[in-house]
């Protein structure tokens, strides 16, 4: 009995403290290691940390101490094993973001491109030490740019569950540099209107100045601007010889390719120019302006009137209209931007000429003085001088977009085809198994010369026509929720045609920019059987090369070597046919040339080929980051939800940062890879439900075992 009592003696005092301390340290160390590993998917919420700590460590630990005090050896072992197993399960199933060997949820941007050149790296377990940051896109700031950062490769079996991500970005936003962007001009013969092309590179927020010179002067009647958005600055009539009309417009996000002015008096010769400027006050862009008429021929010069600047750093702009076809020159401190002359005539003839200039030095406050241009002949003219108000010092908020993408192998899905016998619309069913985010690629061909129309929600990649015999095109569409079960392709006109087409679904394609580059081949009306789709040079790794073909013949196709055939269709009757083909091939590895992809038709005919690359990059989540300037590099964070993903061997993550096409608010860039600007991406984790359930078992099992032992006889 004494021996039995000795065995059952409770553990107390120093032995209890030692045992409890050793076990507690072991459990806590396992717990800490679990959360360290769990950070591979991101830091859990504070509530989850507390809950896990209490249920997975402290409650089992208290049960362990209680068992030690009561000499319950079995319960001691059970409590320790449960705490150990729960934490090991949490360690095993915690969402990893480790790319192969790394084990961190933080991806820090690094000025290197080892993982997927030319894109920059975002590296785990990396701490920038440089004193000077790297800039993207450059240290001059800007708008309408994209910076991309790519992780190392993941291994098969690693996963992210649904959670969130945070991009910590050090962004700078400066006052936009007040600059001249571009100019365009056009001269029109005798007509009642003139269309002037939009200058290249125009962005939202740019200031457009239009100068229109029209023969006829006061006899031109009413001049109508392209839209109500164009505001008249000045109209100057020099007798009945020439009119100079100046207008301004603040460009929106989407501007037409050209602008048309018309007048009520009838046909007149005209010339016009449009200048685009950036970095000026978009509310009151013009500080001062004045026009001047010259109703009698002067010498060989025209004079622009003086205007007065009310602020510093203002830009001077000049317009000279001439009632002949002479170009004005010899103006000191000004750059010649554009000129145009109406068609016909020689020296002294009844033409209209426009000349546009801007100064390359900013103007301080005060009067500008007059400006004289040498214009060649003794012609009647009209002039204008304007001062553009700088927007420096105004607070501007630039909103950038962040996108997290999965770079994994693009997978072709199902294909559907359809044929139309003598009609106006071809309907093709959506392939089976399609989900939101998939990209549909359609190849549609028809008899006759009319273009195949682009359905709503689709984008035309390219098209090839062969005289009046056939037309075929390639199109893409990003699948969204609520898409119809079929898509219809129509053409203008009332003539029934024969048509055929096919749609193939592709998964893991970049939803924002599916098509990287494309190329076209046309037979030029000749009847051939060989259709070489030209080589294209991809800009991203592991692109899917898609080639489509069309021929005006009753033919079948032999695809290019190495390419998988998805569509081989023909439609027509008698001697009127169209045959199409669609093939694809994965181009693994880094960006490079695809090589020529030549398909062969069984019957000769006129036609062509279209080739393009689909860029990988399935979107996992996106958000925005804002920076208000002018400011030096400052931290701006973008937190957004992310969808679940299971990685295959070699998969990577890509973070895109996009500055909008907004010159009025964005003169911004990203700073990274410096000790004071460690821009990075942090992935968050969510404990899987199964693991959360196991955590609840941690305190339950020791107490349950105790209850079970008590009820035994």
PDB file of C-alpha atoms in Angstrom, residues 376-524:
ATOM      1  CA  UNK A 376       7.048  86.027 -96.884  1.00  0.00           C
ATOM      2  CA  UNK A 377       4.585  87.953 -99.027  1.00  0.00           C
ATOM      3  CA  UNK A 378       2.552  91.129 -98.620  1.00  0.00           C
ATOM      4  CA  UNK A 379      -0.548  89.296 -97.477  1.00  0.00           C
ATOM      5  CA  UNK A 380      -3.428  90.128 -95.203  1.00  0.00           C
ATOM      6  CA  UNK A 381      -3.239  88.133 -91.993  1.00  0.00           C
ATOM      7  CA  UNK A 382      -4.523  87.699 -88.457  1.00  0.00           C
ATOM      8  CA  UNK A 383      -2.570  86.918 -85.273  1.00  0.00           C
ATOM      9  CA  UNK A 384      -3.089  85.737 -81.695  1.00  0.00           C
ATOM     10  CA  UNK A 385      -0.946  85.619 -78.542  1.00  0.00           C
ATOM     11  CA  UNK A 386      -1.988  83.610 -75.466  1.00  0.00           C
ATOM     12  CA  UNK A 387      -0.529  83.021 -72.010  1.00  0.00           C
ATOM     13  CA  UNK A 388      -1.084  79.608 -70.403  1.00  0.00           C
ATOM     14  CA  UNK A 389      -1.379  79.562 -66.624  1.00  0.00           C
ATOM     15  CA  UNK A 390       0.835  77.057 -64.825  1.00  0.00           C
ATOM     16  CA  UNK A 391      -0.831  74.698 -62.353  1.00  0.00           C
ATOM     17  CA  UNK A 392       2.231  74.402 -60.091  1.00  0.00           C
ATOM     18  CA  UNK A 393       1.478  74.228 -56.385  1.00  0.00           C
ATOM     19  CA  UNK A 394      -2.029  72.790 -56.604  1.00  0.00           C
ATOM     20  CA  UNK A 395      -2.694  69.613 -54.627  1.00  0.00           C
ATOM     21  CA  UNK A 396      -3.376  66.645 -56.912  1.00  0.00           C
ATOM     22  CA  UNK A 397      -4.399  63.110 -56.072  1.00  0.00           C
ATOM     23  CA  UNK A 398      -3.200  60.338 -58.332  1.00  0.00           C
ATOM     24  CA  UNK A 399      -5.081  57.036 -57.974  1.00  0.00           C
ATOM     25  CA  UNK A 400      -3.021  54.033 -59.009  1.00  0.00           C
ATOM     26  CA  UNK A 401      -4.239  50.469 -59.524  1.00  0.00           C
ATOM     27  CA  UNK A 402      -2.648  47.378 -57.980  1.00  0.00           C
ATOM     28  CA  UNK A 403      -3.260  43.925 -59.450  1.00  0.00           C
ATOM     29  CA  UNK A 404      -2.075  40.591 -58.101  1.00  0.00           C
ATOM     30  CA  UNK A 405      -1.834  37.895 -60.765  1.00  0.00           C
ATOM     31  CA  UNK A 406      -0.987  34.216 -60.986  1.00  0.00           C
ATOM     32  CA  UNK A 407       1.560  33.375 -63.649  1.00  0.00           C
ATOM     33  CA  UNK A 408       0.741  29.788 -64.497  1.00  0.00           C
ATOM     34  CA  UNK A 409       0.442  27.728 -67.647  1.00  0.00           C
ATOM     35  CA  UNK A 410      -2.375  28.797 -69.951  1.00  0.00           C
ATOM     36  CA  UNK A 411      -4.763  25.886 -70.458  1.00  0.00           C
ATOM     37  CA  UNK A 412      -6.932  25.488 -73.584  1.00  0.00           C
ATOM     38  CA  UNK A 413     -10.480  24.419 -72.806  1.00  0.00           C
ATOM     39  CA  UNK A 414     -13.343  23.250 -74.948  1.00  0.00           C
ATOM     40  CA  UNK A 415     -14.141  24.478 -78.462  1.00  0.00           C
ATOM     41  CA  UNK A 416     -17.514  25.048 -80.114  1.00  0.00           C
ATOM     42  CA  UNK A 417     -18.208  25.664 -83.803  1.00  0.00           C
ATOM     43  CA  UNK A 418     -21.138  26.810 -85.915  1.00  0.00           C
ATOM     44  CA  UNK A 419     -22.036  27.286 -89.591  1.00  0.00           C
ATOM     45  CA  UNK A 420     -24.508  29.681 -91.207  1.00  0.00           C
ATOM     46  CA  UNK A 421     -26.111  28.894 -94.558  1.00  0.00           C
ATOM     47  CA  UNK A 422     -27.214  32.116 -96.197  1.00  0.00           C
ATOM     48  CA  UNK A 423     -27.925  34.658 -93.446  1.00  0.00           C
ATOM     49  CA  UNK A 424     -26.796  37.826 -91.705  1.00  0.00           C
ATOM     50  CA  UNK A 425     -25.742  36.620 -88.251  1.00  0.00           C
ATOM     51  CA  UNK A 426     -23.650  33.688 -87.073  1.00  0.00           C
ATOM     52  CA  UNK A 427     -24.307  32.512 -83.487  1.00  0.00           C
ATOM     53  CA  UNK A 428     -21.748  30.338 -81.701  1.00  0.00           C
ATOM     54  CA  UNK A 429     -22.422  28.645 -78.365  1.00  0.00           C
ATOM     55  CA  UNK A 430     -20.103  29.219 -75.418  1.00  0.00           C
ATOM     56  CA  UNK A 431     -17.805  26.207 -74.835  1.00  0.00           C
ATOM     57  CA  UNK A 432     -18.660  23.909 -71.940  1.00  0.00           C
ATOM     58  CA  UNK A 433     -16.947  24.389 -68.587  1.00  0.00           C
ATOM     59  CA  UNK A 434     -16.286  28.096 -68.991  1.00  0.00           C
ATOM     60  CA  UNK A 435     -15.971  30.140 -65.783  1.00  0.00           C
ATOM     61  CA  UNK A 436     -15.585  33.847 -65.084  1.00  0.00           C
ATOM     62  CA  UNK A 437     -12.082  35.014 -65.953  1.00  0.00           C
ATOM     63  CA  UNK A 438     -11.616  32.630 -68.862  1.00  0.00           C
ATOM     64  CA  UNK A 439     -10.751  34.211 -72.204  1.00  0.00           C
ATOM     65  CA  UNK A 440     -12.703  33.200 -75.296  1.00  0.00           C
ATOM     66  CA  UNK A 441     -10.975  33.393 -78.675  1.00  0.00           C
ATOM     67  CA  UNK A 442     -13.198  33.350 -81.758  1.00  0.00           C
ATOM     68  CA  UNK A 443     -12.278  32.865 -85.405  1.00  0.00           C
ATOM     69  CA  UNK A 444     -15.127  33.838 -87.731  1.00  0.00           C
ATOM     70  CA  UNK A 445     -15.098  33.817 -91.533  1.00  0.00           C
ATOM     71  CA  UNK A 446     -17.747  34.741 -94.097  1.00  0.00           C
ATOM     72  CA  UNK A 447     -18.209  35.012 -97.835  1.00  0.00           C
ATOM     73  CA  UNK A 448     -18.394  38.498 -99.324  1.00  0.00           C
ATOM     74  CA  UNK A 449     -16.323  41.603 -98.605  1.00  0.00           C
ATOM     75  CA  UNK A 450     -18.165  43.076 -95.590  1.00  0.00           C
ATOM     76  CA  UNK A 451     -16.237  43.153 -92.305  1.00  0.00           C
ATOM     77  CA  UNK A 452     -17.324  40.720 -89.636  1.00  0.00           C
ATOM     78  CA  UNK A 453     -18.722  42.978 -86.907  1.00  0.00           C
ATOM     79  CA  UNK A 454     -17.446  42.965 -83.327  1.00  0.00           C
ATOM     80  CA  UNK A 455     -20.094  41.851 -80.792  1.00  0.00           C
ATOM     81  CA  UNK A 456     -20.616  43.833 -77.618  1.00  0.00           C
ATOM     82  CA  UNK A 457     -18.041  42.865 -75.004  1.00  0.00           C
ATOM     83  CA  UNK A 458     -15.625  41.474 -77.590  1.00  0.00           C
ATOM     84  CA  UNK A 459     -12.429  42.970 -79.008  1.00  0.00           C
ATOM     85  CA  UNK A 460     -11.251  42.524 -82.569  1.00  0.00           C
ATOM     86  CA  UNK A 461      -7.625  41.386 -82.700  1.00  0.00           C
ATOM     87  CA  UNK A 462      -7.197  41.564 -86.491  1.00  0.00           C
ATOM     88  CA  UNK A 463      -9.029  40.778 -89.686  1.00  0.00           C
ATOM     89  CA  UNK A 464      -8.072  39.729 -93.223  1.00  0.00           C
ATOM     90  CA  UNK A 465     -10.156  40.314 -96.335  1.00  0.00           C
ATOM     91  CA  UNK A 466      -9.634  39.014 -99.856  1.00  0.00           C
ATOM     92  CA  UNK A 467     -11.170  41.366-102.396  1.00  0.00           C
ATOM     93  CA  UNK A 468     -14.889  40.593-102.617  1.00  0.00           C
ATOM     94  CA  UNK A 469     -14.578  36.875-101.926  1.00  0.00           C
ATOM     95  CA  UNK A 470     -14.252  36.584 -98.134  1.00  0.00           C
ATOM     96  CA  UNK A 471     -13.460  38.223 -94.806  1.00  0.00           C
ATOM     97  CA  UNK A 472     -12.365  36.593 -91.550  1.00  0.00           C
ATOM     98  CA  UNK A 473     -11.366  37.942 -88.179  1.00  0.00           C
ATOM     99  CA  UNK A 474     -10.019  36.937 -84.784  1.00  0.00           C
ATOM    100  CA  UNK A 475     -11.667  38.260 -81.609  1.00  0.00           C
ATOM    101  CA  UNK A 476     -11.380  37.823 -77.835  1.00  0.00           C
ATOM    102  CA  UNK A 477     -13.720  38.199 -74.866  1.00  0.00           C
ATOM    103  CA  UNK A 478     -13.093  37.953 -71.102  1.00  0.00           C
ATOM    104  CA  UNK A 479     -15.847  35.894 -69.514  1.00  0.00           C
ATOM    105  CA  UNK A 480     -17.835  37.641 -66.790  1.00  0.00           C
ATOM    106  CA  UNK A 481     -20.755  36.613 -64.621  1.00  0.00           C
ATOM    107  CA  UNK A 482     -24.072  36.732 -66.450  1.00  0.00           C
ATOM    108  CA  UNK A 483     -22.650  36.119 -69.922  1.00  0.00           C
ATOM    109  CA  UNK A 484     -25.076  34.756 -72.549  1.00  0.00           C
ATOM    110  CA  UNK A 485     -25.043  31.117 -73.640  1.00  0.00           C
ATOM    111  CA  UNK A 486     -24.034  32.108 -77.174  1.00  0.00           C
ATOM    112  CA  UNK A 487     -22.429  35.012 -79.008  1.00  0.00           C
ATOM    113  CA  UNK A 488     -23.557  36.482 -82.332  1.00  0.00           C
ATOM    114  CA  UNK A 489     -21.321  37.850 -85.093  1.00  0.00           C
ATOM    115  CA  UNK A 490     -23.018  40.009 -87.728  1.00  0.00           C
ATOM    116  CA  UNK A 491     -22.034  42.228 -90.638  1.00  0.00           C
ATOM    117  CA  UNK A 492     -23.367  45.397 -92.190  1.00  0.00           C
ATOM    118  CA  UNK A 493     -25.558  45.343 -95.258  1.00  0.00           C
ATOM    119  CA  UNK A 494     -28.586  43.306 -96.220  1.00  0.00           C
ATOM    120  CA  UNK A 495     -26.895  40.599 -98.296  1.00  0.00           C
ATOM    121  CA  UNK A 496     -27.121  37.077 -96.917  1.00  0.00           C
ATOM    122  CA  UNK A 497     -23.772  35.304 -96.619  1.00  0.00           C
ATOM    123  CA  UNK A 498     -22.335  31.941 -95.749  1.00  0.00           C
ATOM    124  CA  UNK A 499     -20.309  31.992 -92.555  1.00  0.00           C
ATOM    125  CA  UNK A 500     -18.563  29.680 -90.140  1.00  0.00           C
ATOM    126  CA  UNK A 501     -16.661  30.108 -86.909  1.00  0.00           C
ATOM    127  CA  UNK A 502     -15.361  28.601 -83.714  1.00  0.00           C
ATOM    128  CA  UNK A 503     -14.762  29.668 -80.118  1.00  0.00           C
ATOM    129  CA  UNK A 504     -12.057  28.185 -77.876  1.00  0.00           C
ATOM    130  CA  UNK A 505     -11.814  28.891 -74.148  1.00  0.00           C
ATOM    131  CA  UNK A 506      -8.430  29.569 -72.525  1.00  0.00           C
ATOM    132  CA  UNK A 507      -7.790  29.626 -68.781  1.00  0.00           C
ATOM    133  CA  UNK A 508      -5.135  31.514 -66.760  1.00  0.00           C
ATOM    134  CA  UNK A 509      -4.881  34.315 -69.339  1.00  0.00           C
ATOM    135  CA  UNK A 510      -4.224  37.914 -68.270  1.00  0.00           C
ATOM    136  CA  UNK A 511      -7.765  39.312 -67.955  1.00  0.00           C
ATOM    137  CA  UNK A 512      -6.637  42.920 -68.288  1.00  0.00           C
ATOM    138  CA  UNK A 513      -4.343  42.596 -71.327  1.00  0.00           C
ATOM    139  CA  UNK A 514      -5.039  39.192 -72.897  1.00  0.00           C
ATOM    140  CA  UNK A 515      -3.324  39.805 -76.238  1.00  0.00           C
ATOM    141  CA  UNK A 516       0.344  40.729 -76.136  1.00  0.00           C
ATOM    142  CA  UNK A 517       1.397  41.183 -79.783  1.00  0.00           C
ATOM    143  CA  UNK A 518      -0.078  40.180 -83.135  1.00  0.00           C
ATOM    144  CA  UNK A 519       0.825  39.881 -86.802  1.00  0.00           C
ATOM    145  CA  UNK A 520      -1.002  39.492 -90.120  1.00  0.00           C
ATOM    146  CA  UNK A 521      -0.351  37.872 -93.494  1.00  0.00           C
ATOM    147  CA  UNK A 522      -2.473  38.430 -96.612  1.00  0.00           C
ATOM    148  CA  UNK A 523      -2.176  36.643 -99.933  1.00  0.00           C
ATOM    149  CA  UNK A 524      -2.826  39.893-101.781  1.00  0.00           C
TER     150      UNK A 524
END
